[in-house]
mmCIF file of C-alpha atoms in Angstrom:
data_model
loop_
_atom_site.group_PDB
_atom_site.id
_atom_site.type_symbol
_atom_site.label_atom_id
_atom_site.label_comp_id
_atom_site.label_asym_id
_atom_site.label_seq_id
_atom_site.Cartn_x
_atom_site.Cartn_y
_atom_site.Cartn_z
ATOM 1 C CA UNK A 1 0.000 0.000 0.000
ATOM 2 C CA UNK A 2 1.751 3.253 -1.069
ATOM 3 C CA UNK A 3 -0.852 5.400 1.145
ATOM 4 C CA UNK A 4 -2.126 7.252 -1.776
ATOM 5 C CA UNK A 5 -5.624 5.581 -2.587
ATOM 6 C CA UNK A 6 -7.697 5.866 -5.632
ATOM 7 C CA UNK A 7 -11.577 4.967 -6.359
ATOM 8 C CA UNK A 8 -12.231 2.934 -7.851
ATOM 9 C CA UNK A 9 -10.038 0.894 -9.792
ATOM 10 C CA UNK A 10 -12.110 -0.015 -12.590
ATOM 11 C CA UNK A 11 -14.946 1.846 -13.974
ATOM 12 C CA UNK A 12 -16.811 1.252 -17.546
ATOM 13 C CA UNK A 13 -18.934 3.324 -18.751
ATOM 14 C CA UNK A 14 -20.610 4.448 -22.052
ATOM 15 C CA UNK A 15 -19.877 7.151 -24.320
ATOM 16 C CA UNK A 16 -21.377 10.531 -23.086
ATOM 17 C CA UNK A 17 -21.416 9.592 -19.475
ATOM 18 C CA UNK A 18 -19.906 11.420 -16.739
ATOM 19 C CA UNK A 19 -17.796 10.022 -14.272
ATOM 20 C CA UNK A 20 -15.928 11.165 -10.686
ATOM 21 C CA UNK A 21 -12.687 9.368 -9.981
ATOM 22 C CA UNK A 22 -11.357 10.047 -6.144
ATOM 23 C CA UNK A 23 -7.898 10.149 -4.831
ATOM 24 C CA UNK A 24 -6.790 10.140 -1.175
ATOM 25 C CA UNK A 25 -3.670 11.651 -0.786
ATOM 26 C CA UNK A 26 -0.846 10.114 1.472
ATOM 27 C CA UNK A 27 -0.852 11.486 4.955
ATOM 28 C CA UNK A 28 1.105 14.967 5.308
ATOM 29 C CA UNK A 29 0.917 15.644 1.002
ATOM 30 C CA UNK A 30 -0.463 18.872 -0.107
ATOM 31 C CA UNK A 31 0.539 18.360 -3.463
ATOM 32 C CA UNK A 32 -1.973 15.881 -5.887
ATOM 33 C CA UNK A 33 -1.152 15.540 -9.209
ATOM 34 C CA UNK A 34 -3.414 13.644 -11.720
ATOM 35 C CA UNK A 35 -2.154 11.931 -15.095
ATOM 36 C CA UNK A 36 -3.223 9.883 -17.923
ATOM 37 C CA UNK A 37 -1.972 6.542 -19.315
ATOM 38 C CA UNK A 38 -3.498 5.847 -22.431
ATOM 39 C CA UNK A 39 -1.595 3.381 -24.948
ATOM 40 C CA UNK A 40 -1.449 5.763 -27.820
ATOM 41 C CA UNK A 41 0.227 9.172 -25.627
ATOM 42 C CA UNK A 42 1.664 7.302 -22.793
ATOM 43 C CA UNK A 43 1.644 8.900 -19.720
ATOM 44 C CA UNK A 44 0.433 12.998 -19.862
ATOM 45 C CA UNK A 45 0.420 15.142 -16.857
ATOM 46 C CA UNK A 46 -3.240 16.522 -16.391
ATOM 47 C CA UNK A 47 -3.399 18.939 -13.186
ATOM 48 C CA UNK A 48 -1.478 19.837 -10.503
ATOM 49 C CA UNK A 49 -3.644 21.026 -6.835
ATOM 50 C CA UNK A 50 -1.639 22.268 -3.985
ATOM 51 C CA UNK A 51 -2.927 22.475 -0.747
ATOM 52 C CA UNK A 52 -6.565 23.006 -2.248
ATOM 53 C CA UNK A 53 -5.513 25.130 -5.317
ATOM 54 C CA UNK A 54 -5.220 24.648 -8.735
ATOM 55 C CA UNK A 55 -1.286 24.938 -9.641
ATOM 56 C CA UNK A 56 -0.296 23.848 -12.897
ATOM 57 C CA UNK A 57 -2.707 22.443 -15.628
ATOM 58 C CA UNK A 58 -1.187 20.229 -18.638
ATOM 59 C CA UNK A 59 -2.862 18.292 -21.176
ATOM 60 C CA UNK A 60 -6.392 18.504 -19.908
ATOM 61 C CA UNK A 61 -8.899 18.762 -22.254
ATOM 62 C CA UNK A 62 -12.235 21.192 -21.507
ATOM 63 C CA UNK A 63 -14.804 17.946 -20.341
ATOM 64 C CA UNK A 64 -12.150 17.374 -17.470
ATOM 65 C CA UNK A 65 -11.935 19.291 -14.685
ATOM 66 C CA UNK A 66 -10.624 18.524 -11.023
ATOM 67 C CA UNK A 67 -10.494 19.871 -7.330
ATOM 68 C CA UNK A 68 -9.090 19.286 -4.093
ATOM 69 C CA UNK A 69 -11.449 19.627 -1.031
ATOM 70 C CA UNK A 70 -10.146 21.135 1.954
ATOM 71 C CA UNK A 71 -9.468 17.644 3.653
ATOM 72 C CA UNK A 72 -6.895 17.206 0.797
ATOM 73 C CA UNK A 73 -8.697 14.685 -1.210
ATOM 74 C CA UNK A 74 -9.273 15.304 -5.214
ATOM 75 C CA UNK A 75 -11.439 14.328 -7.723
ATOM 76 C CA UNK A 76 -11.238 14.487 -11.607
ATOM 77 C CA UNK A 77 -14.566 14.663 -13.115
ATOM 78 C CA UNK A 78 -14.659 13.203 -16.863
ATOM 79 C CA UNK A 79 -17.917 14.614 -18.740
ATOM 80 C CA UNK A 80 -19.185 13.497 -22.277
ATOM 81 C CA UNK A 81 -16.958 10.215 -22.291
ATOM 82 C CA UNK A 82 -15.748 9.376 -25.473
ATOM 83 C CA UNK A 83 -14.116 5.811 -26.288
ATOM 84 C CA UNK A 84 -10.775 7.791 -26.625
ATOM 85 C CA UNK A 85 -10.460 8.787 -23.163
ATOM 86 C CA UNK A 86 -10.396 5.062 -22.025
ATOM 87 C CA UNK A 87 -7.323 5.019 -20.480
ATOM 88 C CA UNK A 88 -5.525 4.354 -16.667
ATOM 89 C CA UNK A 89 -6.012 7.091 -14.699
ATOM 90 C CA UNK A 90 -3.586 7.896 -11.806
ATOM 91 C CA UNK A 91 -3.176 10.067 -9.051
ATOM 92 C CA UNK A 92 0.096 10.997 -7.109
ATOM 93 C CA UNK A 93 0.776 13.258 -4.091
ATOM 94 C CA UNK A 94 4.217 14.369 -2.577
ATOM 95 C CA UNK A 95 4.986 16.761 0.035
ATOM 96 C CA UNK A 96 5.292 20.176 -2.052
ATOM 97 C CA UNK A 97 9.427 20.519 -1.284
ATOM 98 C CA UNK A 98 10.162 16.766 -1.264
ATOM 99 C CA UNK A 99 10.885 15.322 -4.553
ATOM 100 C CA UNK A 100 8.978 12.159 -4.077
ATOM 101 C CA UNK A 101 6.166 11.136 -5.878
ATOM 102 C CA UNK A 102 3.962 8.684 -4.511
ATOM 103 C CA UNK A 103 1.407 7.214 -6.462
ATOM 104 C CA UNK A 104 -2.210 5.580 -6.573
ATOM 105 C CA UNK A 105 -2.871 2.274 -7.765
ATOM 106 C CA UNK A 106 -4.631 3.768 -10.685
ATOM 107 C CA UNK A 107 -8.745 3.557 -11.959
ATOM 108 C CA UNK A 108 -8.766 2.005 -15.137
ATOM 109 C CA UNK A 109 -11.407 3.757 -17.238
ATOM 110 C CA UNK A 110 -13.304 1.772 -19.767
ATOM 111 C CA UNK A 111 -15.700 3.762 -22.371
ATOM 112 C CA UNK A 112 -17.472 1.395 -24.677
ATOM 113 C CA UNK W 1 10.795 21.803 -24.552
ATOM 114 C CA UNK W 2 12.022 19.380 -21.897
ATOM 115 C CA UNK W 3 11.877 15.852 -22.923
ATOM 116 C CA UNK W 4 12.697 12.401 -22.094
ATOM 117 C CA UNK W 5 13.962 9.761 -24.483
ATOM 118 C CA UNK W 6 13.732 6.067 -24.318
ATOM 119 C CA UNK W 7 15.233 4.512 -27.213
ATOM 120 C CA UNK W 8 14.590 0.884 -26.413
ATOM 121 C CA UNK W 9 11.095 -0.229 -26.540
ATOM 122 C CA UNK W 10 11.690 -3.934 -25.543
ATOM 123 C CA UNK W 11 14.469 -5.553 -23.641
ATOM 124 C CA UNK W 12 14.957 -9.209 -22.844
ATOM 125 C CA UNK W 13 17.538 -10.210 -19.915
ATOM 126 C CA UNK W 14 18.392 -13.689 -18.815
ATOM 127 C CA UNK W 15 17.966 -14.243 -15.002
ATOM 128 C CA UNK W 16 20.962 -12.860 -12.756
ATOM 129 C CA UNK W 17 22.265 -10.663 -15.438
ATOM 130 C CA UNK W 18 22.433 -7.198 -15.549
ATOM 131 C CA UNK W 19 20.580 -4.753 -18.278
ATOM 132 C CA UNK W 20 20.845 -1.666 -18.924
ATOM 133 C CA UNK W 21 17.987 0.435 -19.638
ATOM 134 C CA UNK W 22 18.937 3.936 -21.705
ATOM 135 C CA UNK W 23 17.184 7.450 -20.906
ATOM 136 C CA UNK W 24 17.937 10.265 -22.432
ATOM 137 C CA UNK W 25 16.966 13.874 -21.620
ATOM 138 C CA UNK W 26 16.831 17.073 -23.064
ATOM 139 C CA UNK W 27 16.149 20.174 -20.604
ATOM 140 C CA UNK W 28 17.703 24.033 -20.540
ATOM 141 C CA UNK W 29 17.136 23.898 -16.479
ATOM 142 C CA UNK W 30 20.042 24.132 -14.505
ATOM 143 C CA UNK W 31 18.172 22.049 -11.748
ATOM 144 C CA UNK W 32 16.022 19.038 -12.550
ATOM 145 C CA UNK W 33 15.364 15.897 -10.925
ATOM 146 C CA UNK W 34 15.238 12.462 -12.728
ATOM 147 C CA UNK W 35 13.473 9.198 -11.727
ATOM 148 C CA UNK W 36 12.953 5.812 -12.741
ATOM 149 C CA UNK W 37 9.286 3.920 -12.204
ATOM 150 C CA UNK W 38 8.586 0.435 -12.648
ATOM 151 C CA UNK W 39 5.200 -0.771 -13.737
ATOM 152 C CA UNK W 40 3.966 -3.969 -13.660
ATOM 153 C CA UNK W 41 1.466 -5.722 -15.025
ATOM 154 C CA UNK W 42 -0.864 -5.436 -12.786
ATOM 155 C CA UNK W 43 -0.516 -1.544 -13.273
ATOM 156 C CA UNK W 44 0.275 0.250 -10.298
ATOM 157 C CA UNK W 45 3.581 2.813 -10.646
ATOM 158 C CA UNK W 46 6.409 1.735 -8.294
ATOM 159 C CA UNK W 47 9.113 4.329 -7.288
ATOM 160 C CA UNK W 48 12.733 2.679 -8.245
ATOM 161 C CA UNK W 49 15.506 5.464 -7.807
ATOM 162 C CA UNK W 50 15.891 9.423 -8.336
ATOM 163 C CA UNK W 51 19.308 11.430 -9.444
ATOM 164 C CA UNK W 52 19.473 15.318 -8.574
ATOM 165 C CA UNK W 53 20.699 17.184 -11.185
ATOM 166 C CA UNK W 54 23.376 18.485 -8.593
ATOM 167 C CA UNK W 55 24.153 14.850 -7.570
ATOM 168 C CA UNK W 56 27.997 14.028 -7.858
ATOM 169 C CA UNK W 57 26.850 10.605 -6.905
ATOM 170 C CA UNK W 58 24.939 8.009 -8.917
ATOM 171 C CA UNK W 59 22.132 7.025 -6.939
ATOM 172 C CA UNK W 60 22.224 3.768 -5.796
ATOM 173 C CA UNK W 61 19.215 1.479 -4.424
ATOM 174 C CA UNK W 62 19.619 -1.963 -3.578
ATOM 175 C CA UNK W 63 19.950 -3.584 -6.910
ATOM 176 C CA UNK W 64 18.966 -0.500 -8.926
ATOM 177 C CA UNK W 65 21.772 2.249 -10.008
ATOM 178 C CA UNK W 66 21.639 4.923 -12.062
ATOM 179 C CA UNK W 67 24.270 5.851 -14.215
ATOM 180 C CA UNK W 68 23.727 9.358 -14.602
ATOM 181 C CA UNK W 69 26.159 11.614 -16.997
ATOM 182 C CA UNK W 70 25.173 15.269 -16.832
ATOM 183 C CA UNK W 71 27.439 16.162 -20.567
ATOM 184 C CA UNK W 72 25.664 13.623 -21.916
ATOM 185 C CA UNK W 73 22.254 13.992 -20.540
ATOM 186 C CA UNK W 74 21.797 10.531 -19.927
ATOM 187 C CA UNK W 75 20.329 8.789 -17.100
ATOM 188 C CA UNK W 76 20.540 5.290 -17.918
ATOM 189 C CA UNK W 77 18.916 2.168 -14.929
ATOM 190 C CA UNK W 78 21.056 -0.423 -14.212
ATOM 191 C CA UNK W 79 19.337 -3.779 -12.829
ATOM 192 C CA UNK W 80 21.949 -6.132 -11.628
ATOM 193 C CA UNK W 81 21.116 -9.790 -10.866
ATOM 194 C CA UNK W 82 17.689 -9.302 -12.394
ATOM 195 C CA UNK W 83 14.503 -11.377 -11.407
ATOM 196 C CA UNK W 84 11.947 -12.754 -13.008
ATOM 197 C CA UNK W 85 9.887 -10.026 -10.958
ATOM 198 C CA UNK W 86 11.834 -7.568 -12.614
ATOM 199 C CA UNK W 87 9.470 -8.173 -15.702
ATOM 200 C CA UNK W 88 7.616 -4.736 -16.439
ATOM 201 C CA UNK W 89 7.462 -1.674 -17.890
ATOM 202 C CA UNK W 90 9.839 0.809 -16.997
ATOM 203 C CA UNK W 91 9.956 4.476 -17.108
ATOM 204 C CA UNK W 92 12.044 8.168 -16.689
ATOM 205 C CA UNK W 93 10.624 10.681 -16.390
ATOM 206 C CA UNK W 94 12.047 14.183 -14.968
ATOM 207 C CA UNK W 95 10.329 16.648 -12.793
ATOM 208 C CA UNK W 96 10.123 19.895 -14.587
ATOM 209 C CA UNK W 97 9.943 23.292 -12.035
ATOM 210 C CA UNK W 98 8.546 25.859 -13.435
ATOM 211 C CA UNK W 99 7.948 29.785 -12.449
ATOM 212 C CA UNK W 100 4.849 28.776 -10.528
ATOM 213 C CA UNK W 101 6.513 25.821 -8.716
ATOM 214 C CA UNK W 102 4.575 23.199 -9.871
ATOM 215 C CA UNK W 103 6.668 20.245 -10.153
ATOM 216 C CA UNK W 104 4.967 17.595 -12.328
ATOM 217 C CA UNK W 105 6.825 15.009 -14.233
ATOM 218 C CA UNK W 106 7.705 14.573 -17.652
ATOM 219 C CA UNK W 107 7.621 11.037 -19.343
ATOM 220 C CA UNK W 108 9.319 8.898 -21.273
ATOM 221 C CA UNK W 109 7.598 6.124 -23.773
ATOM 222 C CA UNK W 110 8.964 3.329 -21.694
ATOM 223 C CA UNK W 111 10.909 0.497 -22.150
ATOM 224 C CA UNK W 112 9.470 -3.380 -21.585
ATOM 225 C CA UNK W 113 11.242 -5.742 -19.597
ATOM 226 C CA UNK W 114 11.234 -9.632 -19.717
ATOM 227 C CA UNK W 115 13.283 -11.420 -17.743
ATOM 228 C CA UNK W 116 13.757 -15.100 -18.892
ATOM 229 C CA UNK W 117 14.817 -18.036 -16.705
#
């Protein structure tokens, strides 16, 4: 168990949908970081919260969009699915001046 | 742009040799940070080993070592004595810090493992 958790770790859902995927930071991390793993772009850095503010944003398209709630959690919320944005979805959190990166066991997103 | 390169898509080892797995990098940053991640199967991304740009020592842990060479820009992983668990995917990526402080990672394609017996 690396401490960060993610929910849940498979999901499949149908084009159009909207899903919430949740991350649980490990204890003492202000810093969650979301990225994609899809087989065609490999892994893409999404969004960046710190400490429940938006930091950085990378590759995220306009039907994502993510926050971090004041208990440090985050969600990335995935509107008007489409089959290319099946992909493994992780989540990692470090302590903002530490250069580890610890991450989630991943939700692996299905859209049929 | 900063950028990581992995040249070798697959790799095959035998059981208690040692590979090498090559990473490249391309960054105008005078301080960066560069890691190695192993993913399994099974999917989950596992933290090998990380090199500081200022580092005058390659980082070392347990059977991983990187063999970093700043004039080069390469930060290659050395697995010694490999394991049949030492089958995966493995990737560099560097930690980019930007104006805002936001340290995400940059990543490389990868590079698949198989250890045979």
């Amino acid at each position: 168990d690396s401490g960060v958790t993610q929910t849940p770790k498979h999901l499949i859902t149908a084009t159009g949908q909207r899903v919430t995927l949740r991350c649980s930071p490990r204890s003492g991390d202000l810093s969650v970081y979301w990225y994609q793993q899809s087989l065609d772009q490999g892994l893409q850095f999404l969004i960046q919260y710190y400490n429940g503010e938006e930091r950085a944003k990378g590759n995220i398209l306009e039907r994502f969009s993510a926050q971090q709630f004041p208990d440090l959690h985050s969600e990335l919320n995935l509107s008007s699915l489409e089959l290319g944005d099946s992909a493994l979805y992780f989540c990692a959190s470090s302590q903002d001046r530490n250069y580890g990166y610890t991450f989630g066991s991943g939700t692996r997103l299905t859209v049929v | 742009a900063q950028k990581i390169t992995q040249t070798q898509p697959g790799m095959f080892v035998q059981e208690k040799e040692a590979v090498t797995l090559d990473c490249t990098y391309d960054t105008s940053d005078q301080s960066y940070g560069l890691f190695w991640y192993k993913q399994p199967s099974s999917g989950e991304m596992i933290f090998l080993i990380y090199q500081g740009s200022y580092d005058e020592q390659n980082a070392t842990e347990g059977r991983y070592s990187l063999n970093f060479q700043k004039a080069r820009k390469s930060a290659n992983l050395v697995i010694s004595a490999s394991q049949l668990g030492d089958s995966a995917m493995y990737f560099c990526a560097m930690r980019e810090v930007n104006a805002g402080n936001n340290r995400k990672l940059i990543w490389g394609l990868g590079t698949s493992l198989a250890v045979n017996p």
